[in-house]
Tab-separated table of C-alpha atoms and ligand atoms in Angstrom:
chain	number	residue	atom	x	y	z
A	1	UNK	CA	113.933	61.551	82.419
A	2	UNK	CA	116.433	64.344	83.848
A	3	UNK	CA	114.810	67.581	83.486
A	4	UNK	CA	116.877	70.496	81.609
A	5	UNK	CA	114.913	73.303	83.010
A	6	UNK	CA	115.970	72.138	86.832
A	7	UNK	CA	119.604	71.357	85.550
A	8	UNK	CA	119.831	74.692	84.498
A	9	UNK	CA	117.989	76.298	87.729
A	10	UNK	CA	120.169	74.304	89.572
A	11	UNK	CA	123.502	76.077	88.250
A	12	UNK	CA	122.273	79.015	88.616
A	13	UNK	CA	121.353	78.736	92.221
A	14	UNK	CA	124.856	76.403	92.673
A	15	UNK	CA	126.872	78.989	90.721
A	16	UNK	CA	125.328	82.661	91.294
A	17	UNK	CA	127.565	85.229	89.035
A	18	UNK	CA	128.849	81.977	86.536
A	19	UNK	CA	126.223	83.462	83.951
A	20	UNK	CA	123.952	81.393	81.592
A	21	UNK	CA	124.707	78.213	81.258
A	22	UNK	CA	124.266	75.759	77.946
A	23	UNK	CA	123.539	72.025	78.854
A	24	UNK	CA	124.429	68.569	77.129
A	25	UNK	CA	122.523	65.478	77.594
A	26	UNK	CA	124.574	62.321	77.560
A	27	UNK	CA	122.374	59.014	77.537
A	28	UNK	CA	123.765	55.836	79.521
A	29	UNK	CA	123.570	52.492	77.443
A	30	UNK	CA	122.498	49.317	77.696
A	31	UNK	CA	123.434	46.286	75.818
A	32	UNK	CA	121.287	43.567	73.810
A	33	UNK	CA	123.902	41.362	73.131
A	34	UNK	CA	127.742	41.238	71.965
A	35	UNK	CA	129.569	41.155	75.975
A	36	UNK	CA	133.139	41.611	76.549
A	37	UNK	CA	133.240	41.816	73.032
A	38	UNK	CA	134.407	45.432	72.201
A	39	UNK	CA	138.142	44.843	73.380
A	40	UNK	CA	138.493	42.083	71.199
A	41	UNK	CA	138.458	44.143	68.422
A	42	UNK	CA	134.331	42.152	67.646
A	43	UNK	CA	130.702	42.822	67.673
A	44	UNK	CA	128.421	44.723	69.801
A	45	UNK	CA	125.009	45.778	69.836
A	46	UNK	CA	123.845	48.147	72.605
A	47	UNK	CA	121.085	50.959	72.673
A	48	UNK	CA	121.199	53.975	74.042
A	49	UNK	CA	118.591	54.767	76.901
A	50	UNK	CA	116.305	56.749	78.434
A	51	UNK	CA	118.478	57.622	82.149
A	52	UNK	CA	120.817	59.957	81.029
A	53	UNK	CA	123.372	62.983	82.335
A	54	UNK	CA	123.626	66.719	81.993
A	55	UNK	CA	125.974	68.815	81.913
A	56	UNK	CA	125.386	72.504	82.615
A	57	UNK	CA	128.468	74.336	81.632
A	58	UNK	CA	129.704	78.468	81.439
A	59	UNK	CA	132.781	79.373	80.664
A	60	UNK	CA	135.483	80.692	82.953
A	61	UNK	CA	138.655	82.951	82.441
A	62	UNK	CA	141.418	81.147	84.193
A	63	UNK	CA	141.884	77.408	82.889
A	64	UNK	CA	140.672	76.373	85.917
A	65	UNK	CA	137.577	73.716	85.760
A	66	UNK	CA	134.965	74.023	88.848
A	67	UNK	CA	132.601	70.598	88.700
A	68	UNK	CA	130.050	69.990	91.092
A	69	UNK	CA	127.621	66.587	90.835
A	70	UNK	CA	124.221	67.698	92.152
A	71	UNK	CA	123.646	63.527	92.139
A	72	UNK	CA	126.456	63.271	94.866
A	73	UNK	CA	126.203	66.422	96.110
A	74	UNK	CA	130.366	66.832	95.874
A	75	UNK	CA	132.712	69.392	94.134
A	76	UNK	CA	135.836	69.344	92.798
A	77	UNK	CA	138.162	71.991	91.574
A	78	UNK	CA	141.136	70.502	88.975
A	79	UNK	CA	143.660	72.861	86.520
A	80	UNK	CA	143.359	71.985	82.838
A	81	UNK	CA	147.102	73.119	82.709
A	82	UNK	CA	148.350	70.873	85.210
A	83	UNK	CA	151.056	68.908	83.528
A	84	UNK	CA	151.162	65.860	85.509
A	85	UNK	CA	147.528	65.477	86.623
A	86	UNK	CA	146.640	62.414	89.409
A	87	UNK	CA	143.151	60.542	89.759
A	88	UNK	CA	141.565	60.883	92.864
A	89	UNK	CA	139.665	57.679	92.835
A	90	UNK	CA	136.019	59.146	92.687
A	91	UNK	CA	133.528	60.220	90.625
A	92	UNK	CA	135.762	63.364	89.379
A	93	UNK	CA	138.336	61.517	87.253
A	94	UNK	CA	135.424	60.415	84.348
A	95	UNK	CA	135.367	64.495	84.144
A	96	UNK	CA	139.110	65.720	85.203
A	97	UNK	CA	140.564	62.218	82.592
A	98	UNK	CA	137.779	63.184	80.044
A	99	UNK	CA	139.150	66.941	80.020
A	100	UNK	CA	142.734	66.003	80.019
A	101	UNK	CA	142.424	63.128	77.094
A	102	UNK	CA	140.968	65.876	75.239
A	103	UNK	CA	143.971	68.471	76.108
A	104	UNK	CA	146.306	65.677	75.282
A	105	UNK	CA	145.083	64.908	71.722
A	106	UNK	CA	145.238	68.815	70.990
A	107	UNK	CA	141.792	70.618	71.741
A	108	UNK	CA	142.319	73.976	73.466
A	109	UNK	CA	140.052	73.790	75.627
A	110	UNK	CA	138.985	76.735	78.529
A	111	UNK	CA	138.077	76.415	81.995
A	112	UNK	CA	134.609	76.220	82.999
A	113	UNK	CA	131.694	76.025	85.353
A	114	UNK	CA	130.734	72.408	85.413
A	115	UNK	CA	127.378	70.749	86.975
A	116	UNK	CA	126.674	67.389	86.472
A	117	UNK	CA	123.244	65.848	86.758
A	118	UNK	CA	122.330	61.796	86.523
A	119	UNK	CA	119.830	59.971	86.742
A	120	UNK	CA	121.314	56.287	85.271
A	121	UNK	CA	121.686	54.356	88.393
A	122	UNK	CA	125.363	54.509	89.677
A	123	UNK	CA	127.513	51.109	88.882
A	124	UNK	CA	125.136	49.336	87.415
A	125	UNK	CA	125.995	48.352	84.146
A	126	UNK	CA	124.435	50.965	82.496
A	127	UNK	CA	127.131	53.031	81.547
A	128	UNK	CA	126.815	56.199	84.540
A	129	UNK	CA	130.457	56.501	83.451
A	130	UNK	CA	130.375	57.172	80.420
A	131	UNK	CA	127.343	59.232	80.585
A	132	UNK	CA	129.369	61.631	82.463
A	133	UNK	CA	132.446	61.823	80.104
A	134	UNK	CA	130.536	62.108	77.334
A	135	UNK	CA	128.305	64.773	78.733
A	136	UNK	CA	131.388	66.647	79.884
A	137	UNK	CA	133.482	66.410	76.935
A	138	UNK	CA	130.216	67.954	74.796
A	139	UNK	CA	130.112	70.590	77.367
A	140	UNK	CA	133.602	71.084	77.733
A	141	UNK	CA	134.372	71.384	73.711
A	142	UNK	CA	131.503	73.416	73.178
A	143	UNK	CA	132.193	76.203	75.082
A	144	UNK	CA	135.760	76.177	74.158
A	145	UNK	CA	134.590	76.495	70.436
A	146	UNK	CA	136.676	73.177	69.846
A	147	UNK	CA	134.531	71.340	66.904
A	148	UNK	CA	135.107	67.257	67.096
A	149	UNK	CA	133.804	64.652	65.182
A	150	UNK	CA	131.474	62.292	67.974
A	151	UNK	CA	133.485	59.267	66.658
A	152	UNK	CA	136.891	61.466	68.037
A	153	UNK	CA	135.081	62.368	71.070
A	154	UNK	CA	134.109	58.756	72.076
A	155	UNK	CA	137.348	57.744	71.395
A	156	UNK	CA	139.093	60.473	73.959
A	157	UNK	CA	136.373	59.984	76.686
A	158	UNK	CA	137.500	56.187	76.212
A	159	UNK	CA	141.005	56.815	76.383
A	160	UNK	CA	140.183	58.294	79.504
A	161	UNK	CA	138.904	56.007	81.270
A	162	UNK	CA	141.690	53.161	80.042
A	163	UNK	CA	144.988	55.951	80.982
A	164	UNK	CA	142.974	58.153	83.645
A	165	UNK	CA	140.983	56.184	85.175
A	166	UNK	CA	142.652	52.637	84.708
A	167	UNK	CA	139.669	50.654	83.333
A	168	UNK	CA	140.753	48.695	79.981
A	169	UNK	CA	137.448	49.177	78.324
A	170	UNK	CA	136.636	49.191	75.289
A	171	UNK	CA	135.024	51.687	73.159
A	172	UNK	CA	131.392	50.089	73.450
A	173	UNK	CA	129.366	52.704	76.187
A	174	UNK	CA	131.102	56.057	74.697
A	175	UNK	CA	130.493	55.263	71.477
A	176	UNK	CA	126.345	54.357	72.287
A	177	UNK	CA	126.520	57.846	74.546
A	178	UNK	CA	127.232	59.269	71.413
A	179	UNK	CA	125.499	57.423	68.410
A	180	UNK	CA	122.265	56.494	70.256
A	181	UNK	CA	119.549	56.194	67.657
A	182	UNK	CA	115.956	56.558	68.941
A	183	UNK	CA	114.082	53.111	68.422
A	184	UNK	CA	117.251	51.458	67.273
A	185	UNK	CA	119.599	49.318	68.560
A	186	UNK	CA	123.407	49.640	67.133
A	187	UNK	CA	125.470	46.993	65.159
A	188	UNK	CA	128.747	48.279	65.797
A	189	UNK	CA	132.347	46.374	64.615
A	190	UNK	CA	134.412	47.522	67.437
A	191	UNK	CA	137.562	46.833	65.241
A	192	UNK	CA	136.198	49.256	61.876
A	193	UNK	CA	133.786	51.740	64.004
A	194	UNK	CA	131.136	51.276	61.663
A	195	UNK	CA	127.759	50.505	62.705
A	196	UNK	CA	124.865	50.280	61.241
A	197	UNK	CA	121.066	51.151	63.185
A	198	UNK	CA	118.809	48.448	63.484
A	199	UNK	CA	114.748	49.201	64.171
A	200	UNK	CA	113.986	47.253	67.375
A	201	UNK	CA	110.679	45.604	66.317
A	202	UNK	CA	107.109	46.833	67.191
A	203	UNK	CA	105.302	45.516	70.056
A	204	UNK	CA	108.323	44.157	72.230
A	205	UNK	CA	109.876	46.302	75.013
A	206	UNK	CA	113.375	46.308	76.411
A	207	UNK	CA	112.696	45.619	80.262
A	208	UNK	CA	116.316	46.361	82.605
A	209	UNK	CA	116.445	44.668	85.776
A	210	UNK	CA	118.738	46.059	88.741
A	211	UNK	CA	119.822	43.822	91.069
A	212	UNK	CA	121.129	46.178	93.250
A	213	UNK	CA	124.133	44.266	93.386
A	214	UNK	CA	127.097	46.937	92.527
A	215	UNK	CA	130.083	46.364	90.609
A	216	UNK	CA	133.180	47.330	90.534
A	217	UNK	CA	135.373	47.414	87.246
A	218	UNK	CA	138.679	48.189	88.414
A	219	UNK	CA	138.319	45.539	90.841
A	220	UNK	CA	140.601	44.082	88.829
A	221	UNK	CA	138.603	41.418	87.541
A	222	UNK	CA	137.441	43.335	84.268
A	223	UNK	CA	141.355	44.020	83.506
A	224	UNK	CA	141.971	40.455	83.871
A	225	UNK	CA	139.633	39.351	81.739
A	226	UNK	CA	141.156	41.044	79.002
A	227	UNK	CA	144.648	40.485	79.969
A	228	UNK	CA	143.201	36.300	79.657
A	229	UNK	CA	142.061	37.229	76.233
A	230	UNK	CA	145.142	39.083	74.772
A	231	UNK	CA	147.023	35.691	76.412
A	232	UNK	CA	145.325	33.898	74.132
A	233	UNK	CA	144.994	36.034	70.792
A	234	UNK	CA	148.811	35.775	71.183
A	235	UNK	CA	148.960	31.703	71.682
A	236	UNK	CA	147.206	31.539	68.894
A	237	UNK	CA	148.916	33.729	66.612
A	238	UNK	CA	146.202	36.117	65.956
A	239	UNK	CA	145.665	40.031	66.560
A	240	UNK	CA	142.086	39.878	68.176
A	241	UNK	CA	139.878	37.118	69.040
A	242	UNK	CA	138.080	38.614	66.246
A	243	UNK	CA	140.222	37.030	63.900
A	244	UNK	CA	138.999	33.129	64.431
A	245	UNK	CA	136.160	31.322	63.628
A	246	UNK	CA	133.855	29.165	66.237
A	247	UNK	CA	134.699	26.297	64.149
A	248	UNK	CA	138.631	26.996	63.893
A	249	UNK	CA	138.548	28.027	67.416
A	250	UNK	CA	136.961	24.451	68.341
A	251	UNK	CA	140.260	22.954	66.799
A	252	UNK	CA	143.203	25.471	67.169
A	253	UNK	CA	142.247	26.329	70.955
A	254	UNK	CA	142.410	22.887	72.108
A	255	UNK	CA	146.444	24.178	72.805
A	256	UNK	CA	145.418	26.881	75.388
A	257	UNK	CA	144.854	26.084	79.240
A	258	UNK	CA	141.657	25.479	79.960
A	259	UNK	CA	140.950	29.085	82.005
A	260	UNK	CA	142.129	30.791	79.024
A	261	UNK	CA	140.589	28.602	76.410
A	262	UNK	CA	136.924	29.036	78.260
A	263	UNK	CA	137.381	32.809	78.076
A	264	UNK	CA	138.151	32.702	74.554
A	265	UNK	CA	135.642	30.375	73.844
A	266	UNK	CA	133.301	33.085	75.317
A	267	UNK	CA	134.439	36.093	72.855
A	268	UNK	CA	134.596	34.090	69.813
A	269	UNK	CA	130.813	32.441	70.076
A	270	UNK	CA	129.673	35.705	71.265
A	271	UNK	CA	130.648	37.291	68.510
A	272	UNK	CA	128.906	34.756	66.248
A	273	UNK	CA	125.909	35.009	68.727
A	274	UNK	CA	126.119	39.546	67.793
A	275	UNK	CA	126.298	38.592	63.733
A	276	UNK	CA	123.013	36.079	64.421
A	277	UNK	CA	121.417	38.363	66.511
A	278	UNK	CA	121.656	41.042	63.785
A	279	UNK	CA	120.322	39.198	61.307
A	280	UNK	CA	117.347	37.791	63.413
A	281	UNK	CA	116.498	41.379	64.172
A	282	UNK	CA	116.661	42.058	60.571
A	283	UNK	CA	114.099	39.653	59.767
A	284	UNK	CA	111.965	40.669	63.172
A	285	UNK	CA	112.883	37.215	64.720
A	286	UNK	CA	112.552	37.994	68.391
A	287	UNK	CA	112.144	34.037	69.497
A	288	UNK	CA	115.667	33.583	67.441
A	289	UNK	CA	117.163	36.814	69.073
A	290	UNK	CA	116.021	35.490	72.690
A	291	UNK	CA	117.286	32.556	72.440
A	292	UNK	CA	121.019	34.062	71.455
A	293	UNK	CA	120.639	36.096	74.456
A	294	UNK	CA	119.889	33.096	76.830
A	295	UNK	CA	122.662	31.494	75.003
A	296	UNK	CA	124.748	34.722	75.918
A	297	UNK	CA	123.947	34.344	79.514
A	298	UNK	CA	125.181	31.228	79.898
A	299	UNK	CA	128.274	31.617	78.062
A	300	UNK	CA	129.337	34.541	80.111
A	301	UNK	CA	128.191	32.405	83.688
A	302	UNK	CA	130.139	29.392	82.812
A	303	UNK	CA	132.697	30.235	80.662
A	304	UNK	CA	133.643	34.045	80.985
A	305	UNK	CA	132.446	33.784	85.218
A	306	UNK	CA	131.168	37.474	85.058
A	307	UNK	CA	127.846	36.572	86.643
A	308	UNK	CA	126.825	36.365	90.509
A	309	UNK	CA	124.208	34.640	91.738
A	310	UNK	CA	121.962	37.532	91.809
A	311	UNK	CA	121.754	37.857	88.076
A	312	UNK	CA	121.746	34.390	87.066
A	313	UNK	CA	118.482	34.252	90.129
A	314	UNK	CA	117.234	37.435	88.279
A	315	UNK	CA	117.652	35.829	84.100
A	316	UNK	CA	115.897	32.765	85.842
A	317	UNK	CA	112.642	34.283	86.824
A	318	UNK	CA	112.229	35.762	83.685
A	319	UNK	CA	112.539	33.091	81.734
A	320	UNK	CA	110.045	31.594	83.764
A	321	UNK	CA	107.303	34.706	82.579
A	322	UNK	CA	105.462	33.804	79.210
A	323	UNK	CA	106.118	36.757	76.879
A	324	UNK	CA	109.746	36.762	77.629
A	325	UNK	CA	112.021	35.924	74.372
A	326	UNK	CA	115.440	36.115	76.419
A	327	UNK	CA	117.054	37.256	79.433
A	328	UNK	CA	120.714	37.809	80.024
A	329	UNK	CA	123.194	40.064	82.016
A	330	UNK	CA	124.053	43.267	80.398
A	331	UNK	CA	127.633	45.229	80.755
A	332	UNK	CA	130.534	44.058	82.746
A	333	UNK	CA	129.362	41.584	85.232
A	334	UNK	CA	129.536	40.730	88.132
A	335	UNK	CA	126.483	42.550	89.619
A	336	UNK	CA	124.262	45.372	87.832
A	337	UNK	CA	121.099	44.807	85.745
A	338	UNK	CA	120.371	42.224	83.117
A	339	UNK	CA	118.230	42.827	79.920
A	340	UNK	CA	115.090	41.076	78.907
A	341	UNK	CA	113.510	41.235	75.682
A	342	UNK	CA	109.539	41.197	76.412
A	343	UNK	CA	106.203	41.397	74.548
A	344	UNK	CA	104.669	44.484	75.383
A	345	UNK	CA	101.629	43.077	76.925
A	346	UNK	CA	103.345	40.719	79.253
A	347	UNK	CA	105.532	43.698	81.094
A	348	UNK	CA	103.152	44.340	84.063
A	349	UNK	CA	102.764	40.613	84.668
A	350	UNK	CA	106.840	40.073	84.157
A	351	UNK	CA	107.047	43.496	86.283
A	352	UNK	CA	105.074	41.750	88.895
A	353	UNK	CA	106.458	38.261	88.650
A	354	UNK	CA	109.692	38.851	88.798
A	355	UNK	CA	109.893	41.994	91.632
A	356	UNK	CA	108.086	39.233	94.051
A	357	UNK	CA	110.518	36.150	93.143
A	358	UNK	CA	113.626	38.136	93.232
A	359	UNK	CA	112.277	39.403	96.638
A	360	UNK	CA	111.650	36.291	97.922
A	361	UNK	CA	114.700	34.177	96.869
A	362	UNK	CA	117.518	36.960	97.865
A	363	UNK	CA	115.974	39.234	100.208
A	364	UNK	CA	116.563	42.216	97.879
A	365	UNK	CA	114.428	44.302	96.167
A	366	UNK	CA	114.934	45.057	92.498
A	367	UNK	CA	114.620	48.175	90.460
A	368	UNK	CA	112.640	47.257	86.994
A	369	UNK	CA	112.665	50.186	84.257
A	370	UNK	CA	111.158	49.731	80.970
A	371	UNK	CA	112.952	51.888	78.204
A	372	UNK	CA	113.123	53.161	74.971
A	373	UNK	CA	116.244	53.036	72.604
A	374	UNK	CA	117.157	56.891	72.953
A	375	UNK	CA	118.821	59.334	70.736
A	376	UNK	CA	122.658	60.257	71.565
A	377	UNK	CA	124.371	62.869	72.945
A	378	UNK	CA	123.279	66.364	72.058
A	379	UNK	CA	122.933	69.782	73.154
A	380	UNK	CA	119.641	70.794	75.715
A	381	UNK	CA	117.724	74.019	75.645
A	382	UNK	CA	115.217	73.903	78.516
A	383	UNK	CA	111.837	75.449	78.044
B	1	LIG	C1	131.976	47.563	80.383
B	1	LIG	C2	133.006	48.226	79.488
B	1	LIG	C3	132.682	47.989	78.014
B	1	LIG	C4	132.464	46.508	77.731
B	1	LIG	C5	131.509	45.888	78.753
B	1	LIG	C6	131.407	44.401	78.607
B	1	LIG	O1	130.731	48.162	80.204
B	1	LIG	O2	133.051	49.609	79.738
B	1	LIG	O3	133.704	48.517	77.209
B	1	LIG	O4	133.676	45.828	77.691
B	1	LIG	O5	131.897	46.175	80.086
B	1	LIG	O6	130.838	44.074	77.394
């Protein structure tokens, strides 16, 4: 885990004269079950984890925001009054759109002394993005003594990535950066915004596996996806995707074309999958849970085409590891990590099992981290 005290020794040696800073720890996320879910106004359940980002922010007089990422070793200087602000295409815009979606929905914000510090892996669908809004728009409110509810604050660092940045996401990461319950895993109704924490049961462990494969949402693909599923919400007469039933869906969708009709197919049995899921975690059912997950997996291969090889080699192996209740891809797709759901006592042998297949049948070596559902964002005092 990323270390306050250096974060802060850090800014101080970065920014000599910029004073004493205060720091905000943003966790990235990673999610159980409920994909490509959020922007159809349905069901997620992601925890928060243990790779997270600080901020390390002072204050400065002008309005004038100074950011420098210690991970990339890059600065960047950008003007909270400028009135028609650009992205640059980098790293800069998560904190330069998360700054100006909060100017634009009315915080008066100051200009500060930024450093950033991550440690969740970059592009890997575990949120680094939204680790570093959130983070920023903590530190950025804070010492502009701009009080926000988190629910508002999720909200603008989303709205910055979707007008800023020009990802269509949905509110999903932000809203884990921010609501993270330690040891739980959250039921969230991405049309409502209520959620509800759910104890992840003793004795299992959530196990991440990077396939070093990076993604890359505005590719294009991500904003497609969604466009396919607002095509058919709107063929069929409905707001969200949310609004139909796997067993209406099997009859009304038989009018959409088949490209469209698979990726709706996807949302609406995922979303049943997320209710299921909830309940079998409820009751402590990890075989039931594992099995939606697998089910997950391959709804999101065949019908939603998010996958790569490299994951669906990666969910393979596991499944192939006794302990393992279920394996599936986690985030947007299309490279990253997927998430396995693993008795406690099996994780060295699926640690072991796994690093040496993947090896073997792609050449690449895998990162495996085993973490804990982590608290939200919050404010850092180092020791
Ligand atoms: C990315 C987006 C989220 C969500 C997932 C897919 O992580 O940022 O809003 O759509 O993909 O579930």
């Amino acid at each position: 885990m990323i270390n306050a005290t250096e974060v802060r020794n850090g800014f101080k040696r970065r920014m000599p004269g910029a004073g004493e800073p205060r720091l905000f720890r943003a966790p990235g996320r990673v999610n159980l079950i409920g994909e490509h879910t959020d922007y159809n106004e349905g069901f997620v359940m992601p925890a928060a984890i243990e790779f997270s980002t600080i901020a390390a922010v002072s204050a400065r007089t002008d309005s004038k925001v100074h950011v420098y990422s210690k991970t990339l070793d890059q600065a960047f200087e950008f003007d909270l009054d400028d009135p028609a602000p650009k992205p640059v295409d980098g790293w800069s815009d998560y904190v330069a759109g998360t700054a100006y979606s909060l100017r634009d929905g009315g915080a008066k914000l100051r200009g500060a002394n930024l450093l950033i510090d991550s440690d969740v892996p970059l592009g890997s669908g575990l949120s680094s993005s939204a680790a570093i809004e959130v983070s920023a728009a903590y530190a950025l409110l804070a010492i502009a003594g701009v009080a926000m509810e988190p629910i508002q604050i999720a909200l603008a660092c989303q709205r910055a990535e979707n007008q800023f940045v020009g990802v269509r996401s949905g509110i999903m990461d932000q809203f884990a950066s921010c609501f993270g319950a330690l040891g739980h895993a959250l039921m969230l109704d991405c049309r409502s915004l209520g959620h509800q924490e759910l104890p992840l049961p003793p004795n299992v462990s959530l196990v991440i596996c990077n396939t070093m494969v990076k993604h890359e949402l505005a590719g294009g693909e991500y904003n497609q996806r969604r466009a396919d599923c607002e095509e058919g919400a709107k063929t069929l007469g409905i707001r969200a995707l949310r609004d139909i039933t796997v067993e209406e869906f099997a009859d009304r969708g038989k009018v959409l074309p088949e490209r469209i009709f698979r990726r709706c197919r996807h949302v609406v049995t995922e979303n049943a999958r997320v209710e299921e899921a909830a309940q079998a975690l409820r009751s402590h059912d990890c075989a039931v849970f594992g099995e939606l997950m697998n089910e997950s997996h391959a709804s999101l291969d065949q019908d939603y085409e998010v996958t790569c090889p490299e994951l669906n080699v990666m969910v393979e192996l596991a499944r192939q590891v006794s302990g393992v209740y279920g394996a599936r891809m986690t985030g947007g797709g299309f490279g990253g990590c997927t998430i396995n759901l693993v008795q406690t006592d099996a994780v060295e042998r699926f640690h072991q099992m796994v690093a040496k297949g993947y090896q073997e049948r792609t050449g690449l070596t895998p990162e495996i981290y085993v973490t804990a559902a982590s608290q939200g964002a919050t404010e850092v005092f180092p020791t």
